[in-house]
Coordinates of C-alpha atoms and ligand atoms in Angstrom, one line a residue:
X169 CA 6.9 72.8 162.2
X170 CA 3.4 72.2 161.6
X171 CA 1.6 74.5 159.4
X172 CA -2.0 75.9 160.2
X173 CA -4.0 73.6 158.4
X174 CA -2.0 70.9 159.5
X175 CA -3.4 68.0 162.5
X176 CA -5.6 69.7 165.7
X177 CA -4.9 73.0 166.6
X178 CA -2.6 73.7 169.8
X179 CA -4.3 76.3 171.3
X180 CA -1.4 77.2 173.6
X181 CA 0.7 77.8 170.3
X182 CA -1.7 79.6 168.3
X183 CA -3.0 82.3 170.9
X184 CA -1.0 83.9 173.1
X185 CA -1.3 84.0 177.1
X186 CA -2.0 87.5 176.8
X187 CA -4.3 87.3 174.7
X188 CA -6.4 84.3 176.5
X189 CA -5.5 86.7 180.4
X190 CA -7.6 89.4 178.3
X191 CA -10.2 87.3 177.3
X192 CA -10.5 86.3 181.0
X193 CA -11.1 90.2 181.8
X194 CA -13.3 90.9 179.3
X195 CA -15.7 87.9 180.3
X196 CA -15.1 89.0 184.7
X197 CA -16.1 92.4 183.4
X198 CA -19.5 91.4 181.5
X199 CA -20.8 88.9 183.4
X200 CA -18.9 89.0 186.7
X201 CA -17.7 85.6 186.5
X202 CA -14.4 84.1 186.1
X203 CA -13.5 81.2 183.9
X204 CA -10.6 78.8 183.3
X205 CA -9.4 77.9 180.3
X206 CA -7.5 74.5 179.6
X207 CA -6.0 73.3 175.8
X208 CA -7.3 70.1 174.5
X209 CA -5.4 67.6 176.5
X210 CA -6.6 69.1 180.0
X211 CA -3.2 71.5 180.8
X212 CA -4.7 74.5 182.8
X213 CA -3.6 77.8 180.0
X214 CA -5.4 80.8 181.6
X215 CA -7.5 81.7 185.2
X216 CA -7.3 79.8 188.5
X217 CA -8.8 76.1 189.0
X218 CA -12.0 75.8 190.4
X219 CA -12.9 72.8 191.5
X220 CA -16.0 70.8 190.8
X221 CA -17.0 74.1 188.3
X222 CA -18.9 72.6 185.1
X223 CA -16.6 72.4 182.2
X224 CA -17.0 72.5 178.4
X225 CA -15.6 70.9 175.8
X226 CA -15.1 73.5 173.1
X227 CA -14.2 72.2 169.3
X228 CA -12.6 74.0 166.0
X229 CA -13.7 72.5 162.6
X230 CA -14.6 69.1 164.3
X231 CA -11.5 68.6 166.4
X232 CA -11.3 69.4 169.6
X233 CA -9.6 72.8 170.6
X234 CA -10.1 73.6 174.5
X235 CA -11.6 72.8 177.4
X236 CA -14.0 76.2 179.8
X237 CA -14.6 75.6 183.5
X238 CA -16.7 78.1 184.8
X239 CA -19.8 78.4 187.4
X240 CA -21.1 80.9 185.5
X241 CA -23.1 79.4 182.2
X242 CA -22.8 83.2 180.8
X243 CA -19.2 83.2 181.1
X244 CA -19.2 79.5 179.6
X245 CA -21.6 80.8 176.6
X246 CA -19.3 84.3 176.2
X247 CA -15.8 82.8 177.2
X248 CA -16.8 79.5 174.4
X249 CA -17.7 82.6 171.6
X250 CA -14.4 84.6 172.3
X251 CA -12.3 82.1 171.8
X252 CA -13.9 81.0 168.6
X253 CA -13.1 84.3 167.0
X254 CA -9.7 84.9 168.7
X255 CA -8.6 81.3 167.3
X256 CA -10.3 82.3 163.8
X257 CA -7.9 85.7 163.6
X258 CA -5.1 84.2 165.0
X259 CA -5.8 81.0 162.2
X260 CA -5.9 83.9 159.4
X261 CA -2.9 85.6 161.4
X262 CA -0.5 82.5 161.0
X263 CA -1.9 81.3 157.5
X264 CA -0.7 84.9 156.3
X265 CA 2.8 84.6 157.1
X266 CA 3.4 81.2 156.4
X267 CA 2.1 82.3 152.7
X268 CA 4.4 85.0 153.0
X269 CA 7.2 82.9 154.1
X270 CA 6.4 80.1 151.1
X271 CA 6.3 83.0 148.8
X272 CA 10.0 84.4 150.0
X273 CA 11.1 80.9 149.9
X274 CA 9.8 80.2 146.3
X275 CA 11.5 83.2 145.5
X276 CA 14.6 82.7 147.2
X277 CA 15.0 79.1 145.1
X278 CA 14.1 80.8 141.5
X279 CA 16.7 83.5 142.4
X280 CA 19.3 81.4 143.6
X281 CA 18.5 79.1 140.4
X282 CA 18.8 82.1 138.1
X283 CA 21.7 83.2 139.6
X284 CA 23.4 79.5 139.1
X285 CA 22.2 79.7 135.4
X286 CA 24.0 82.8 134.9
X287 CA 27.1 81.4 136.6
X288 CA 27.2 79.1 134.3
X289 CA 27.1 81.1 131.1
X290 CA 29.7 83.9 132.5
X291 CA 31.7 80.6 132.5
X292 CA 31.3 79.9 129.6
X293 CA 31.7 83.3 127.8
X294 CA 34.4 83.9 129.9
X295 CA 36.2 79.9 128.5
X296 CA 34.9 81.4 125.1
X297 CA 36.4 84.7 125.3
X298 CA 40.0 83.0 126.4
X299 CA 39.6 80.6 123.4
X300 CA 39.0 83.2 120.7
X301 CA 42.3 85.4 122.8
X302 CA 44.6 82.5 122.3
X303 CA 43.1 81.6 118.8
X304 CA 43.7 84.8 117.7
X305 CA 47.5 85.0 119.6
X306 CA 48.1 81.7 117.6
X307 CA 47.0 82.6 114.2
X308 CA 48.6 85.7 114.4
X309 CA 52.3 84.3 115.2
X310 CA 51.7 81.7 112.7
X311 CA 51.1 84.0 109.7
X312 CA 53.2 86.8 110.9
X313 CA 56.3 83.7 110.4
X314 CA 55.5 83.4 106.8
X315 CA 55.0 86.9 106.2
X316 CA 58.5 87.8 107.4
X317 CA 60.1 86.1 105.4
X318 CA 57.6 87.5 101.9
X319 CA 59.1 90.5 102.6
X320 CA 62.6 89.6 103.2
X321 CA 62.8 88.0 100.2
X322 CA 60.7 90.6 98.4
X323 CA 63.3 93.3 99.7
X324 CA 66.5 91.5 98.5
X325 CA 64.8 90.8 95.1
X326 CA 64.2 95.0 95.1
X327 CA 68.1 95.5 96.2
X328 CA 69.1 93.3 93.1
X329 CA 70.6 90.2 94.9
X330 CA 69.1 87.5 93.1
X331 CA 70.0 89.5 89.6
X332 CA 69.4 92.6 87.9
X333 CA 65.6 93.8 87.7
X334 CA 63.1 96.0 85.0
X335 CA 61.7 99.1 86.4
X336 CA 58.2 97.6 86.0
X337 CA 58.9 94.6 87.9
X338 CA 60.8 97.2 90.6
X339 CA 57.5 98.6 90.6
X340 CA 55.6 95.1 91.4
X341 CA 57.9 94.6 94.2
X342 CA 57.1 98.3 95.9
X343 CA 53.4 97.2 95.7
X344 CA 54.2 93.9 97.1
X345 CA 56.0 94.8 100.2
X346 CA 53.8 97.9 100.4
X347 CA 50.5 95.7 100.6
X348 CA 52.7 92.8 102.8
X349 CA 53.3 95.6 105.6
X350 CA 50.1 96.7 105.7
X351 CA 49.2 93.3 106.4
X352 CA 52.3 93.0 108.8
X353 CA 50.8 95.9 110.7
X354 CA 47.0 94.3 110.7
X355 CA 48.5 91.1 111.8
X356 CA 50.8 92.8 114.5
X357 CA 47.3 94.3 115.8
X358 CA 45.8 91.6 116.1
X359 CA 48.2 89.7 118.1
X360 CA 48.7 93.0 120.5
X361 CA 45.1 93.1 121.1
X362 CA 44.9 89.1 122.2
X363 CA 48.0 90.5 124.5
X364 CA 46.1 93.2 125.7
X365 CA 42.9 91.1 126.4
X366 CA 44.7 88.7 128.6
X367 CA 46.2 91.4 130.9
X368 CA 47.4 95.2 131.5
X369 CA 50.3 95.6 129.1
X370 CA 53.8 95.6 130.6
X371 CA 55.2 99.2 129.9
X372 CA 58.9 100.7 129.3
X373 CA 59.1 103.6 131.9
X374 CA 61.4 106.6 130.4
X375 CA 61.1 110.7 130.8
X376 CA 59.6 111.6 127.6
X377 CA 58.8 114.9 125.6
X378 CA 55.3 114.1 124.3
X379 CA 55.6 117.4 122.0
X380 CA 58.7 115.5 120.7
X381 CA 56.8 112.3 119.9
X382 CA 53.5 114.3 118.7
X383 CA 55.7 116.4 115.8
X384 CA 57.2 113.2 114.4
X385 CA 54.1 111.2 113.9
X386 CA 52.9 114.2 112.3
X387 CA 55.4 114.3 110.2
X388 CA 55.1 110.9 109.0
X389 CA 50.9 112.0 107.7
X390 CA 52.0 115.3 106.6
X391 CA 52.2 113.7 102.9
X392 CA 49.3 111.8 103.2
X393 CA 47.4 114.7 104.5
X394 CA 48.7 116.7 101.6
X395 CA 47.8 114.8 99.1
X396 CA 44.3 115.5 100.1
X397 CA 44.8 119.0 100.8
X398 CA 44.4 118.5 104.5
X399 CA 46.1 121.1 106.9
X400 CA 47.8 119.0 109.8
X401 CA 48.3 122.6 112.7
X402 CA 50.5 121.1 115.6
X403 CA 50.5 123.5 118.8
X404 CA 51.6 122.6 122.1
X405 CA 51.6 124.3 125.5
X406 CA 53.6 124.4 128.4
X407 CA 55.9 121.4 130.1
X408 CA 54.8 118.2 128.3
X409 CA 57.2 115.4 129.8
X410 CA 55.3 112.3 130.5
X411 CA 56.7 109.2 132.0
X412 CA 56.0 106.4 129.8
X413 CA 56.5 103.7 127.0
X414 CA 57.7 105.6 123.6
X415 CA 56.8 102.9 121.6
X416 CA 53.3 102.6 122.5
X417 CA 52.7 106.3 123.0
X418 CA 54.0 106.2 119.7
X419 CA 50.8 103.7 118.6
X420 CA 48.1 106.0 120.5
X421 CA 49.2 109.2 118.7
X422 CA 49.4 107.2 115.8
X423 CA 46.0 105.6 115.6
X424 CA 44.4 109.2 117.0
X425 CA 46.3 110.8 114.3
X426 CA 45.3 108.5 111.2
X427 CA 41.4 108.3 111.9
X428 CA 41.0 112.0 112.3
X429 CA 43.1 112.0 108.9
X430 CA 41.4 109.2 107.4
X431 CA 37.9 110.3 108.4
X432 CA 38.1 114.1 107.4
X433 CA 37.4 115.3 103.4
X434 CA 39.5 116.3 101.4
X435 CA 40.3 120.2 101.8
X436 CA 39.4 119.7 106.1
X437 CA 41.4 120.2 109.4
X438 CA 42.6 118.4 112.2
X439 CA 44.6 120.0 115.0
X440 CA 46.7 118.5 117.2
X441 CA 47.3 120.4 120.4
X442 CA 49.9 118.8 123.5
X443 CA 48.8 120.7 126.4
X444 CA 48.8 120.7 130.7
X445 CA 45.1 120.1 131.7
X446 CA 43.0 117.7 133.6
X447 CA 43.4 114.0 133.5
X448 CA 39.6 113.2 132.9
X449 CA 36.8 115.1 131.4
X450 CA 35.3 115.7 135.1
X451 CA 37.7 118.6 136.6
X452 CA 39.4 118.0 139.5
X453 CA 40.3 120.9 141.5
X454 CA 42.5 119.0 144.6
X455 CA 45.5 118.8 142.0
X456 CA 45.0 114.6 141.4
X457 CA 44.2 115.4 138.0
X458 CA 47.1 117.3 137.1
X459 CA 47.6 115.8 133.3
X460 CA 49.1 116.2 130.0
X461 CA 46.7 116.3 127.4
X462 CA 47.1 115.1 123.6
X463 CA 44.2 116.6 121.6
X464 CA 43.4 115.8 118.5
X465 CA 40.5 117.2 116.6
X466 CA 39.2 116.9 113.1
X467 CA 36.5 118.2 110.3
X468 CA 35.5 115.0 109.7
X469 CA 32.4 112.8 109.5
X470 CA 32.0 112.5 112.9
X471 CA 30.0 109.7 114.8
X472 CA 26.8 109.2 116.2
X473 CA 25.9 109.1 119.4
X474 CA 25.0 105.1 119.6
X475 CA 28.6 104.0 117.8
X476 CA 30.2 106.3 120.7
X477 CA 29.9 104.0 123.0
X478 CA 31.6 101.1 120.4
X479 CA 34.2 102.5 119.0
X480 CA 36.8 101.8 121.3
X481 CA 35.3 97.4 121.6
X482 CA 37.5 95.4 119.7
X483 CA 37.1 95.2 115.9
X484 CA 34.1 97.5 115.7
X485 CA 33.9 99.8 112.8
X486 CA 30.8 102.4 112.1
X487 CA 31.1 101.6 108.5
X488 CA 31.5 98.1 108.3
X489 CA 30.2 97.5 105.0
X490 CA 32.4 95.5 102.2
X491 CA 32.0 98.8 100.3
X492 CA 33.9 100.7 103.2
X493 CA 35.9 103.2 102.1
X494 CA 38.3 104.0 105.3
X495 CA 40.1 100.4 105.4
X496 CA 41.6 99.5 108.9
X497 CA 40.7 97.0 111.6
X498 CA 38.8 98.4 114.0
X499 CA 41.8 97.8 116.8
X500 CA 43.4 101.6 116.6
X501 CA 41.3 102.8 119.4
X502 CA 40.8 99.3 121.5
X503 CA 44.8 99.6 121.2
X504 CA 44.7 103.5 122.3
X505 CA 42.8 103.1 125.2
X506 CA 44.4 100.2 126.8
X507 CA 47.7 101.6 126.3
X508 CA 46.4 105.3 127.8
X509 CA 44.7 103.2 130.9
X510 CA 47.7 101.4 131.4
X511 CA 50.1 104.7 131.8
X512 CA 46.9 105.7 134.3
X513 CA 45.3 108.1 132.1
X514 CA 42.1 108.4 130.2
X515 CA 40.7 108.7 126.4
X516 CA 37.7 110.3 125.3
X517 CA 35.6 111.6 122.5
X518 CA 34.0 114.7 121.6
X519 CA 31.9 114.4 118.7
X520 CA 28.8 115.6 116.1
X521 CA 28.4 113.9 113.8
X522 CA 29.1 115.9 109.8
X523 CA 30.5 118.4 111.8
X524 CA 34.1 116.3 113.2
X525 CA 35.7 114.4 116.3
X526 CA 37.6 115.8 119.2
X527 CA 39.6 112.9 121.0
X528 CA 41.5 113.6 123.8
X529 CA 44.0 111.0 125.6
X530 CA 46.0 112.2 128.7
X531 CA 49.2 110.7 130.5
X532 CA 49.6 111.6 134.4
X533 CA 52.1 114.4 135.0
X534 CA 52.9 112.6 138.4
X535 CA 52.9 109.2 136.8
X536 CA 51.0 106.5 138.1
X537 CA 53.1 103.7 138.2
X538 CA 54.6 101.1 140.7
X539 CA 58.1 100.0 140.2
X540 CA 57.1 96.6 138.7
X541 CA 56.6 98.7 135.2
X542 CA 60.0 97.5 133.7
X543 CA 63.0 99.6 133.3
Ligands
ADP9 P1 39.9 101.6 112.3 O1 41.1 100.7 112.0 O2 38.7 101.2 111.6 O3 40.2 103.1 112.1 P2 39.7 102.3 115.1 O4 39.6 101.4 116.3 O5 40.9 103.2 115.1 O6 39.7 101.3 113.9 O7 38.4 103.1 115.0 C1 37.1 102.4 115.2 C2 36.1 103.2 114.4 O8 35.8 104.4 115.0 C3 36.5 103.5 113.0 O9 36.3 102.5 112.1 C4 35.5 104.7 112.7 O10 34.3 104.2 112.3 C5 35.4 105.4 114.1 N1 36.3 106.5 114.2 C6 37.5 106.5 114.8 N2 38.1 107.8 114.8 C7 37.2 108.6 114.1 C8 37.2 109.9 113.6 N3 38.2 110.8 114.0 N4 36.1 110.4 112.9 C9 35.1 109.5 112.6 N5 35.1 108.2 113.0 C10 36.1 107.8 113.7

């Protein structure tokens, strides 16, 4: 469609036939004449032929617009004037919006090129993100091979079957297989995490006393906690069957259990409390929320409020200095929460920072599983 500025004007295009009948009036009313008005090419647009009645040639910027036919020279002069200025508005009227239009379309092509652009890199973050999940699957499997089989061997040379052995070199091997399990356990994380990453974990489905699982995992710190004078206080409410998979409830009490050891003083607290409550920190009162909570609080260092939001991304540490003092991976809580969110519940932190942590996980007490959850 031709623009404005573009070739002669057509009149009949440009002003409307209401606006030419008013023009029509407006010239009847102040000289008492009428007038006809014809486009360019001779095609009769507004008023009533009159035959023989002197016409006018009327031009915009040198090209010829319209043609008057009046008997009236008045209404020739006033008719010629009113149409100048009501081709000149509608001129400004129509250059407007097709400025506007050009604008929306420039627009529209910068947006729809952005959002190409960005296509393109979610791509490729997204390829990326699969190639560092099955780089770290691989590696993980491969040195977890070799590492089985350093501690088997380490273990039968501690039992005595390749010959008898010196108390100090007894000693060597407990350091060896101590240090090779930690590494078996960093190495196990690792590969769960690239399993986690590509999918919601399958789970086990059995009735299980949470209290039950809570007091043995505390059992296994209460030396470690000791050492350090550090009071482990156990108390649990209520009915605390979840329906779930022991071995990775297991994991999440674990890791909850060992950070709020790990990052309290010497001489602190952390509680651990098994309780009924709500499923998520926002209360529902319409019974959905019915939950079992696991709370676990410590005295410890606590966080600030811009790790918060990290702590539960893969790999990310507070402290991630070489001079670190706390060890670990930085896949306890990225392991905790998509193990919670996978039995349908939530984890969350309270914390202040030199004053201690308050993380609370809960399982469903109606469980929110289908029946493709395995046996
Ligand atoms: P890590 O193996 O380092 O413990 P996690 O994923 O379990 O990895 O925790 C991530 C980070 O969150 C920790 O390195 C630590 O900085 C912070 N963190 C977790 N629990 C606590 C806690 N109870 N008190 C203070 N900081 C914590």
């Amino acid at each position: 469609m031709p623009g404005p500025l573009d070739g002669p004007i057509e009149l009949a295009r440009l002003v409307p036939a209401g606006e030419l009948e008013e023009l029509l009036d407006a010239v009847r009313r102040a000289v008492g004449a009428e007038l006809a008005i014809y486009d360019r090419r001779g095609a009769l647009l507004a008023g009533s032929e009159a035959a023989g009645a002197p016409c006018r040639d009327v031009e915009h910027d040198g090209e010829p617009l319209a043609k008057l036919a009046s008997t009236s020279p008045a209404a020739l002069d006033l008719g010629e004037r009113m149409l100048g200025l009501l081709v000149h508005h509608a001129n400004a009227r129509e250059l407007a919006a097709t400025t506007h239009e050009a604008a929306m379309r420039l627009t529209f092509a910068e947006l729809t090129e952005q959002n190409l652009r960005l296509q393109r890199a979610v791509a490729r973050l997204e390829e990326l993100d699969r190639l560092k999940s099955n780089f770290l699957a691989t590696m993980s499997h491969e040195l977890r091979t070799p590492l089985t089989s350093v501690i088997g061997y380490a273990e039968m040379l501690a039992e005595g079957l390749a010959g008898p052995i010196a108390p100090e070199q007894r000693d060597y091997l407990a350091t060896i297989l101590n240090k090779a399990d930690q590494l078996l356990g960093m190495i196990t994380s690792v590969l769960d995490v690239a399993s986690v990453e590509s999918g919601v974990p399958p789970l086990e489905r059995a009735s299980l006393s949470l209290t039950d699982i809570v007091a043995s995992e505390v059992a296994m710190f209460t030396a470690t906690a000791r050492k350090r004078e550090i009071a482990i206080q156990l108390e649990t409410r209520g009915d605390t069957i979840v329906v779930g998979d022991r071995k990775k409830i297991r994991q999440i009490v674990s890791s909850l259990l060992s950070n709020a050891v790990k990052f309290t003083p010497d001489r602190g607290k952390v509680g651990v409390c098994v309780r009924p409550g709500p499923l998520s920190p926002v209360i529902h009162d319409n019974g959905d929320g019915r939950a079992i909570q696991l709370v676990v609080s410590d005295s410890g260092i606590g966080i600030s409020r811009d790790a918060v939001a990290k702590i539960f991304e893969p790999f990310f540490q507070v402290d991630s200095s070489s001079t670190r003092a706390f060890g670990g991976t930085g896949l306890g809580l990225t392991l905790a929460k998509a193990y919670v969110e996978a039995h349908g519940g939530r984890i969350w932190v309270d914390t202040t920072p030199g004053q201690g942590s308050t993380f609370v996980a809960t399982f469903p007490a109606r469980p929110a599983f289908d029946d493709q959850g395995g046996a």
